[in-house]
mmCIF file of C-alpha atoms and ligand atoms in Angstrom:
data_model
loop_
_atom_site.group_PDB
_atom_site.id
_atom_site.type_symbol
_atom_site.label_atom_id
_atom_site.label_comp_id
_atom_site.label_asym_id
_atom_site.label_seq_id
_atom_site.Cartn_x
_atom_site.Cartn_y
_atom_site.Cartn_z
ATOM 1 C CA UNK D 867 19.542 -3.170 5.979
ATOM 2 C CA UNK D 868 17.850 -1.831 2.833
ATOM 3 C CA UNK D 869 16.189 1.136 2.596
ATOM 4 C CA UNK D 870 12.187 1.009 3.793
ATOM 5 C CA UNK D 871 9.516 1.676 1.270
ATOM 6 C CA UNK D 872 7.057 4.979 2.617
ATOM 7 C CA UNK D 873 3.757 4.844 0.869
ATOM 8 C CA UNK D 874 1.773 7.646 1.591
ATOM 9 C CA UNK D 875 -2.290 7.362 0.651
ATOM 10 C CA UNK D 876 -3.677 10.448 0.496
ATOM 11 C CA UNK D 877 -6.755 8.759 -0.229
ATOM 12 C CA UNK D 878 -9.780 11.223 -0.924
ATOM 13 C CA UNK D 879 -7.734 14.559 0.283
ATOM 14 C CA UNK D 880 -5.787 17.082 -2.300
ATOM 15 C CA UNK D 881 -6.575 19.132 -4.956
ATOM 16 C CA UNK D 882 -3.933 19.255 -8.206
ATOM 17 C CA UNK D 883 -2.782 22.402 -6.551
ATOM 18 C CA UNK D 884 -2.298 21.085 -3.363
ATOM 19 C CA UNK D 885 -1.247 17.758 -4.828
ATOM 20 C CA UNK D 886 2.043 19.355 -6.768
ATOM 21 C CA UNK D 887 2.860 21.520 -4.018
ATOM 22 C CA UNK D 888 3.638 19.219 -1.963
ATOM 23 C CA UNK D 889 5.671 16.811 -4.448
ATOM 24 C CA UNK D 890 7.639 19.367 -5.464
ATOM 25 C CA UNK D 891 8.247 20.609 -1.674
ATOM 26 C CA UNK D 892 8.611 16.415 -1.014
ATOM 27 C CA UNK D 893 11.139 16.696 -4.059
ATOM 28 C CA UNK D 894 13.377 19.337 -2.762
ATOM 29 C CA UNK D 895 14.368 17.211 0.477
ATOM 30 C CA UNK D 896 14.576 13.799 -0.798
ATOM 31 C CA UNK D 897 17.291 11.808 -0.858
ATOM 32 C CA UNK D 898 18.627 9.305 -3.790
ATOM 33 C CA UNK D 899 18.158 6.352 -1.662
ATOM 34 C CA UNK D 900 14.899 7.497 -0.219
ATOM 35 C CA UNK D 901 11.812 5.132 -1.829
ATOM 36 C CA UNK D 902 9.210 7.223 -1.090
ATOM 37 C CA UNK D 903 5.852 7.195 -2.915
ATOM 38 C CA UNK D 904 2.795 8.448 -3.155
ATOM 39 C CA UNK D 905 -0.875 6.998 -3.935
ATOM 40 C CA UNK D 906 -2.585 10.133 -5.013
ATOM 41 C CA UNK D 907 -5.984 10.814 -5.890
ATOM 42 C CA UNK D 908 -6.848 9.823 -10.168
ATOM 43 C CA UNK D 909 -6.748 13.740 -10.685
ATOM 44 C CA UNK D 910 -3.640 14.330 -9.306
ATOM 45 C CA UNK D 911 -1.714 11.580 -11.048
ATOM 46 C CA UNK D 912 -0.515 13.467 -14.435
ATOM 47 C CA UNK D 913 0.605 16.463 -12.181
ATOM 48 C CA UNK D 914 2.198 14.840 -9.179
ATOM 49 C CA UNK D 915 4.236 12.187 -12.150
ATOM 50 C CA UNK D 916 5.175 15.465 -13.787
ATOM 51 C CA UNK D 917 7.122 16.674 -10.679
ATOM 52 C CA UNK D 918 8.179 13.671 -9.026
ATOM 53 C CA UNK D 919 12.005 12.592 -9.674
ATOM 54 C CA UNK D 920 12.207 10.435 -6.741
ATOM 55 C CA UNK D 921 9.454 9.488 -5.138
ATOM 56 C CA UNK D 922 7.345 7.537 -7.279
ATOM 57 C CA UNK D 923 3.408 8.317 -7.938
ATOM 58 C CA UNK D 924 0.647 5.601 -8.144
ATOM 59 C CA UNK D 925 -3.004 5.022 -7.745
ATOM 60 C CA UNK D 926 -5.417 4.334 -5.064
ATOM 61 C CA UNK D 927 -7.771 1.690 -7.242
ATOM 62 C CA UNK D 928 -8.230 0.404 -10.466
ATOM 63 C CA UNK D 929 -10.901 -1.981 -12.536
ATOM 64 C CA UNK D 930 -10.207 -5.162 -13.345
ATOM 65 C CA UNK D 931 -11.331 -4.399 -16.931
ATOM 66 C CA UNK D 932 -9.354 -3.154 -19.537
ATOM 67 C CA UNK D 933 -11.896 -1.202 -20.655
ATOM 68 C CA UNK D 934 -15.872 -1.218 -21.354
ATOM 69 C CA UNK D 935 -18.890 0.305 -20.315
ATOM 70 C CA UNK D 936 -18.681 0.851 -16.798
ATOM 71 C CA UNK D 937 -19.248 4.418 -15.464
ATOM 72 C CA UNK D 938 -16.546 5.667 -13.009
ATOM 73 C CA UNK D 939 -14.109 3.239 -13.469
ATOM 74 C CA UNK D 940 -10.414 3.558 -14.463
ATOM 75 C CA UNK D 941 -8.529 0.901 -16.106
ATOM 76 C CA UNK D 942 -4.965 0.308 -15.561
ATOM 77 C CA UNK D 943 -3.461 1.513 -19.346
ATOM 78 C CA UNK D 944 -5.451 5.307 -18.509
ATOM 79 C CA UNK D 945 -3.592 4.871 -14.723
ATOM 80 C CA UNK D 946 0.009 4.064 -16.924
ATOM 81 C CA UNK D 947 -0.602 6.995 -19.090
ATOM 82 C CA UNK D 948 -1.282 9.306 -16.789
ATOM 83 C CA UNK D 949 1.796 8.229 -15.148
ATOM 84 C CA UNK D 950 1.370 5.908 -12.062
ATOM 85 C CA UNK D 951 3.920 3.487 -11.389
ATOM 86 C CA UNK D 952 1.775 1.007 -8.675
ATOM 87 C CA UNK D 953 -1.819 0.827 -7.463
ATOM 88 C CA UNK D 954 -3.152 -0.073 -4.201
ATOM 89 C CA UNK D 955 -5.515 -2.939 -4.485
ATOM 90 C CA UNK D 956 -7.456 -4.312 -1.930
ATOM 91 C CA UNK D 957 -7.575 -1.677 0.562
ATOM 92 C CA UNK D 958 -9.954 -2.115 3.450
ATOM 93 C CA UNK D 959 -11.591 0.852 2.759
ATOM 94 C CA UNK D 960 -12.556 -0.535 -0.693
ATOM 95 C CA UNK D 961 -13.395 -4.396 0.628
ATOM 96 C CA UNK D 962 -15.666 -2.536 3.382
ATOM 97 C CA UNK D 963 -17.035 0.538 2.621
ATOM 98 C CA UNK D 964 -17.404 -0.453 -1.279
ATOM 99 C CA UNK D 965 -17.995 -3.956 -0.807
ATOM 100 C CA UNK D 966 -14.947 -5.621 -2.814
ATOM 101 C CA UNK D 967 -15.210 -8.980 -2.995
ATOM 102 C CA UNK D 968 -12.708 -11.663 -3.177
ATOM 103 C CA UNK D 969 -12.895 -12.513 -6.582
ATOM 104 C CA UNK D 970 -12.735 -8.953 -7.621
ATOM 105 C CA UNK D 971 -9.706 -7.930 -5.758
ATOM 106 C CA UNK D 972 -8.687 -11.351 -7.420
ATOM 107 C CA UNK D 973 -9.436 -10.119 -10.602
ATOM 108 C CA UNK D 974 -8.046 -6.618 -10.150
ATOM 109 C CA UNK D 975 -4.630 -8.557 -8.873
ATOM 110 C CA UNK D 976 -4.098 -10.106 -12.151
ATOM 111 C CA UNK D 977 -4.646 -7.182 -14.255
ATOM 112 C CA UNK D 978 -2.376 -4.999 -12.703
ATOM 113 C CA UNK D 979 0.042 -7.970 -13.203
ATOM 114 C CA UNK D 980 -0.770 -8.683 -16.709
ATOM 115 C CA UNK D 981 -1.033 -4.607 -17.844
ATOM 116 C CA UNK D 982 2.631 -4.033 -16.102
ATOM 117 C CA UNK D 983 1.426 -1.862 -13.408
ATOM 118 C CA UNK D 984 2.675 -2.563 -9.572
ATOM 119 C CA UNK D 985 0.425 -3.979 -7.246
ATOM 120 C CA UNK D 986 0.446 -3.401 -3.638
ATOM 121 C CA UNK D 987 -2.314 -5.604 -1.841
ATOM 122 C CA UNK D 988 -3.479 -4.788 1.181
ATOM 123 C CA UNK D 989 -4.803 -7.565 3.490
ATOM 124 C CA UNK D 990 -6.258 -7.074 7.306
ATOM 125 C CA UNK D 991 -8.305 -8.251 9.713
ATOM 126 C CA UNK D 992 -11.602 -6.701 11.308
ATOM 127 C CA UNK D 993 -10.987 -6.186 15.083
ATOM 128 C CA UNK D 994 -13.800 -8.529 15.498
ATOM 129 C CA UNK D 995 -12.461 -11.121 13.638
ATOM 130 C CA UNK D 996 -8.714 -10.256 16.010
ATOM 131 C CA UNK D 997 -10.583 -10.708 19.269
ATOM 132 C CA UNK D 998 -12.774 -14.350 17.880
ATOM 133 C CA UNK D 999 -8.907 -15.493 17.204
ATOM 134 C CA UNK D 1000 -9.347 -15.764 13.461
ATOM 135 C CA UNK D 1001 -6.746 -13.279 12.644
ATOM 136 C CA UNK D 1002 -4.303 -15.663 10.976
ATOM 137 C CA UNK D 1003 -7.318 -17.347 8.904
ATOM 138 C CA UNK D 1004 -8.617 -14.437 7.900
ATOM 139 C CA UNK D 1005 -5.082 -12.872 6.240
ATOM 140 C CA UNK D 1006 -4.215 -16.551 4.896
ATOM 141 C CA UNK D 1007 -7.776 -16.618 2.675
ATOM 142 C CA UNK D 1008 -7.341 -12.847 2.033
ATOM 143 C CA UNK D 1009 -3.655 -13.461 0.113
ATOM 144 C CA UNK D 1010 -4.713 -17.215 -1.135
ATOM 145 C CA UNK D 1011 -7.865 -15.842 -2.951
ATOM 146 C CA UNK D 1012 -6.459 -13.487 -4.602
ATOM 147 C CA UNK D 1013 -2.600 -15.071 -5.012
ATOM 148 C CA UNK D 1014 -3.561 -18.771 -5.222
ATOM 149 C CA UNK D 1015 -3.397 -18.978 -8.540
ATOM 150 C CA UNK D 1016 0.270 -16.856 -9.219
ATOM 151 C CA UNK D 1017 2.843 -18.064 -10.416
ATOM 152 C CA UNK D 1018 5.101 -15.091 -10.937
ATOM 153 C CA UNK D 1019 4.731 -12.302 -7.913
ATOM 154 C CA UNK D 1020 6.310 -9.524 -10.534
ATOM 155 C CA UNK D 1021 7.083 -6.652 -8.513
ATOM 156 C CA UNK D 1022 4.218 -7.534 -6.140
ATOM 157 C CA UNK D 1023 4.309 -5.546 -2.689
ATOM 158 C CA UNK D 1024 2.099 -6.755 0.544
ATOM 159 C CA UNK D 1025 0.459 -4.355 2.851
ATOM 160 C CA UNK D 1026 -0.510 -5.627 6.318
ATOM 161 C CA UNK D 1027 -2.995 -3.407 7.255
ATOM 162 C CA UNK D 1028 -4.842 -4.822 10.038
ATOM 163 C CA UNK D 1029 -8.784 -2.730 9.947
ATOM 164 C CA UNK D 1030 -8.772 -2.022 13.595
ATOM 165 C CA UNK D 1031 -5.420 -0.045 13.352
ATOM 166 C CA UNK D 1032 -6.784 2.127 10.164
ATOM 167 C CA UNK D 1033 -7.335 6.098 10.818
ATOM 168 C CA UNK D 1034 -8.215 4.835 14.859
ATOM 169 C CA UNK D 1035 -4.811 6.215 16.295
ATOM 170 C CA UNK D 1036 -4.554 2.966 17.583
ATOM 171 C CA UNK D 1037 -1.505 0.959 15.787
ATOM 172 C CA UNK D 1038 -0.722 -2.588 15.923
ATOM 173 C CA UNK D 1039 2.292 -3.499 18.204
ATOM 174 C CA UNK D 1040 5.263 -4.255 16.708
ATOM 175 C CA UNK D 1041 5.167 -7.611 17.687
ATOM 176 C CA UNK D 1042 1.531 -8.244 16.347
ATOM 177 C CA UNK D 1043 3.202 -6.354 13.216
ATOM 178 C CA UNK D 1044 5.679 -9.087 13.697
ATOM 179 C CA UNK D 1045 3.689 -12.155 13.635
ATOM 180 C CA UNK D 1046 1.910 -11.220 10.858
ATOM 181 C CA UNK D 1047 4.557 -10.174 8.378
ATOM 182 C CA UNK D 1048 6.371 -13.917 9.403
ATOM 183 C CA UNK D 1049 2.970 -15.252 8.087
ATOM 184 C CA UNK D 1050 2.665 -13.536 5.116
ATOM 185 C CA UNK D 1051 6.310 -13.922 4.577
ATOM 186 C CA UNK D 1052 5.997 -17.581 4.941
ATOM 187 C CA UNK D 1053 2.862 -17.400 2.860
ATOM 188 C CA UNK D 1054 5.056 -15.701 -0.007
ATOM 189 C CA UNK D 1055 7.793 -18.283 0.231
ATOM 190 C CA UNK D 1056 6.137 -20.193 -2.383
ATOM 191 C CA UNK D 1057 7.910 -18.172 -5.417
ATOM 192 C CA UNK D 1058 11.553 -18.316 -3.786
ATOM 193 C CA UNK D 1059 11.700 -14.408 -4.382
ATOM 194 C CA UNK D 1060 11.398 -11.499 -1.797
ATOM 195 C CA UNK D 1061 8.289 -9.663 -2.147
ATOM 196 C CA UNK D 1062 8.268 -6.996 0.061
ATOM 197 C CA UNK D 1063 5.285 -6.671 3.266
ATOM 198 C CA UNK D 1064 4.760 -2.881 4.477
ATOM 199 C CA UNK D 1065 2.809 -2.482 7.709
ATOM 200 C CA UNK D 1066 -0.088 0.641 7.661
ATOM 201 C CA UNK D 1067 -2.528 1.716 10.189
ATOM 202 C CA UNK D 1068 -1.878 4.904 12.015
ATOM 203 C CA UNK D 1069 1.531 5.065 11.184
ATOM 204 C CA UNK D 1070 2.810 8.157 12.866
ATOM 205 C CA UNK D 1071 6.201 10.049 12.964
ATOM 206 C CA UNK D 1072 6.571 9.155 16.621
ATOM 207 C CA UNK D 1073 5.932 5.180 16.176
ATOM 208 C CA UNK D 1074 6.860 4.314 12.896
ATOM 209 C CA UNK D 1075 11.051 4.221 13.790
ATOM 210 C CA UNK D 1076 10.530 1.689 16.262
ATOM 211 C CA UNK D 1077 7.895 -0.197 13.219
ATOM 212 C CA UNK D 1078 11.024 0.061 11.050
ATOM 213 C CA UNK D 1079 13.410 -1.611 13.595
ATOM 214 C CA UNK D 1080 11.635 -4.454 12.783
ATOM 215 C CA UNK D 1081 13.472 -6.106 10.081
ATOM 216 C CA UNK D 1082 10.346 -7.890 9.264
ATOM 217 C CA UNK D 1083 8.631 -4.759 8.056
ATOM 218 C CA UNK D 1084 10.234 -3.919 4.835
ATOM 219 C CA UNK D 1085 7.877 -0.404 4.775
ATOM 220 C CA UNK D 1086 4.738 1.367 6.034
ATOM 221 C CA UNK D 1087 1.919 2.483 4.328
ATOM 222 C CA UNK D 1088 0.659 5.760 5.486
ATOM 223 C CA UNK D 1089 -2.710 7.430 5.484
ATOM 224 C CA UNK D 1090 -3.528 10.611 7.410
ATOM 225 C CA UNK D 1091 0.126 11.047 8.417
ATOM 226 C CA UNK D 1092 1.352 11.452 4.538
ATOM 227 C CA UNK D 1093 -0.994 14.324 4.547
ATOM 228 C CA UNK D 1094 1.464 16.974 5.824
ATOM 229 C CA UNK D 1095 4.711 17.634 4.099
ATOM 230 C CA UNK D 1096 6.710 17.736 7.657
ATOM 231 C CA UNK D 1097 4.934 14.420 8.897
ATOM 232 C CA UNK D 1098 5.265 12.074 6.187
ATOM 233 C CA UNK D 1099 8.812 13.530 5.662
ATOM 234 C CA UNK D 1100 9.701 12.635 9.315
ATOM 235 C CA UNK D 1101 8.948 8.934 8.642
ATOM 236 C CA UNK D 1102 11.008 8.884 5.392
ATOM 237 C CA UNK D 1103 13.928 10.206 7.310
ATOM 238 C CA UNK D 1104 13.378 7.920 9.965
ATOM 239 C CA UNK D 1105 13.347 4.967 6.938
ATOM 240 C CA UNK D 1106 16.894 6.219 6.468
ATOM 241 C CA UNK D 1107 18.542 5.482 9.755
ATOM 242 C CA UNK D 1108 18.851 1.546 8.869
HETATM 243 P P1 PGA S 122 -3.923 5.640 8.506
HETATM 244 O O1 PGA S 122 -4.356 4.935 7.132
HETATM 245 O O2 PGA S 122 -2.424 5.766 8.478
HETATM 246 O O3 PGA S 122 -4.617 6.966 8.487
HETATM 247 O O4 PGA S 122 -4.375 4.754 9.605
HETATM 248 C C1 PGA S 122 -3.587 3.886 6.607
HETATM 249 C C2 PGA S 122 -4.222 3.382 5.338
HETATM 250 O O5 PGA S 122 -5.456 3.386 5.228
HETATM 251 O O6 PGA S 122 -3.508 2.962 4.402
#
């Protein structure tokens, strides 16, 4: 079994300070096969890619402009150059609490593709939209709007995230985890090349070895559990028992 991907979000927590402490304490106890990255926040980027060897250092967002006048925005060649290797796109916390449409995680899809930076799309459902049965809808319209139109994945990654499961303490089972990634999985089948689906939502040290079991989850995105050194560590070393 190959190695599981660990992508901590830090999302809006760490200074620079704070942020290169702990890559360079993540640094000292990594592994060569460990894949462990980190989306940190825009700030952080130049630092954290200074000091990471091998964990790898992206971004949390991104426009789907190159560039132009529109204040606050980052564009993926400033993300490259300040050293980020992947971007998370889609998040639920963008498509909800910053109203991201369709079309514009669409868009921001196909930039990242077309400026060489790796997208990792997150896709969920609301736990409204779970309990009315429209779970598997919801995910299929989430990846065909913005992956319809593909017709190279790149180095594409998937994030099942489902919305309910998201900084609640309340994570999916591994068989809803399960179901989902066969979905996507059979979703992705379409380009004959593996893409790799990582589950998130309160990932924790003390469930995410029995998420890994699962060889349907090829990796876990992590929020508030990537926030400690010791934590997030725990569920890279847990990646490594495969
Ligand atoms: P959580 O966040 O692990 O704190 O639930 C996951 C995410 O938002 O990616």
């Amino acid at each position: 079994m190959s190695i599981p991907i660990i992508v901590g979000n830090w999302k809006m927590h760490k200074t620079i300070a704070e942020a290169v402490a702990f890559v360079k304490a993540l640094e000292q106890r990594l592994i060569p096969e460990d894949r462990a990255c980190l989306a940190v926040p825009f700030t952080a980027l130049r630092a954290c890619a200074t000091h990471a060897l091998r964990s790898r250092i992206g971004a949390q967002n991104m426009s789907d402009a190159a560039q132009g006048p529109f204040t606050g925005e980052i564009s993926a060649p400033m993300l490259l150059e300040a050293g980020a290797q992947f971007v998370l796109l889609g998040h639920s916390e963008r498509r909800h609490l910053f109203a991201e449409d369709e079309g514009l995680i669409r868009r921001k899809l196909e930039r990242a593709i077309h400026q060489g930076i790796q997208p990792i799309l997150c896709v969920g459902e609301l736990l409204e939209q779970r309990r009315a049965g429209q779970t598997e809808a919801v995910v299929v319209r989430q990846l065909e709007s913005a992956l319809g139109e593909l017709t190279d994945p790149g180095s594409l990654m998937i994030a099942y995230e489902p919305v309910w499961a998201i900084g609640t303490g309340e994570t999916a089972s591994c068989a809803q985890a399960v179901e989902m990634h066969q979905l996507i999985r059979r979703y992705l089948s379409r380009w004959n090349r593996p893409v790799p689906i990582l589950y998130g939502g309160s990932v924790r040290p003390d469930n995410a070895a029995a998420l890994l079991n699962e060889s349907e989850v090829n990796g876990l995105l992590v929020g508030g559990a990537s926030l400690e050194l010791d934590s997030f560590l725990s569920i890279v070393e847990q990646g490594r028992r495969g």
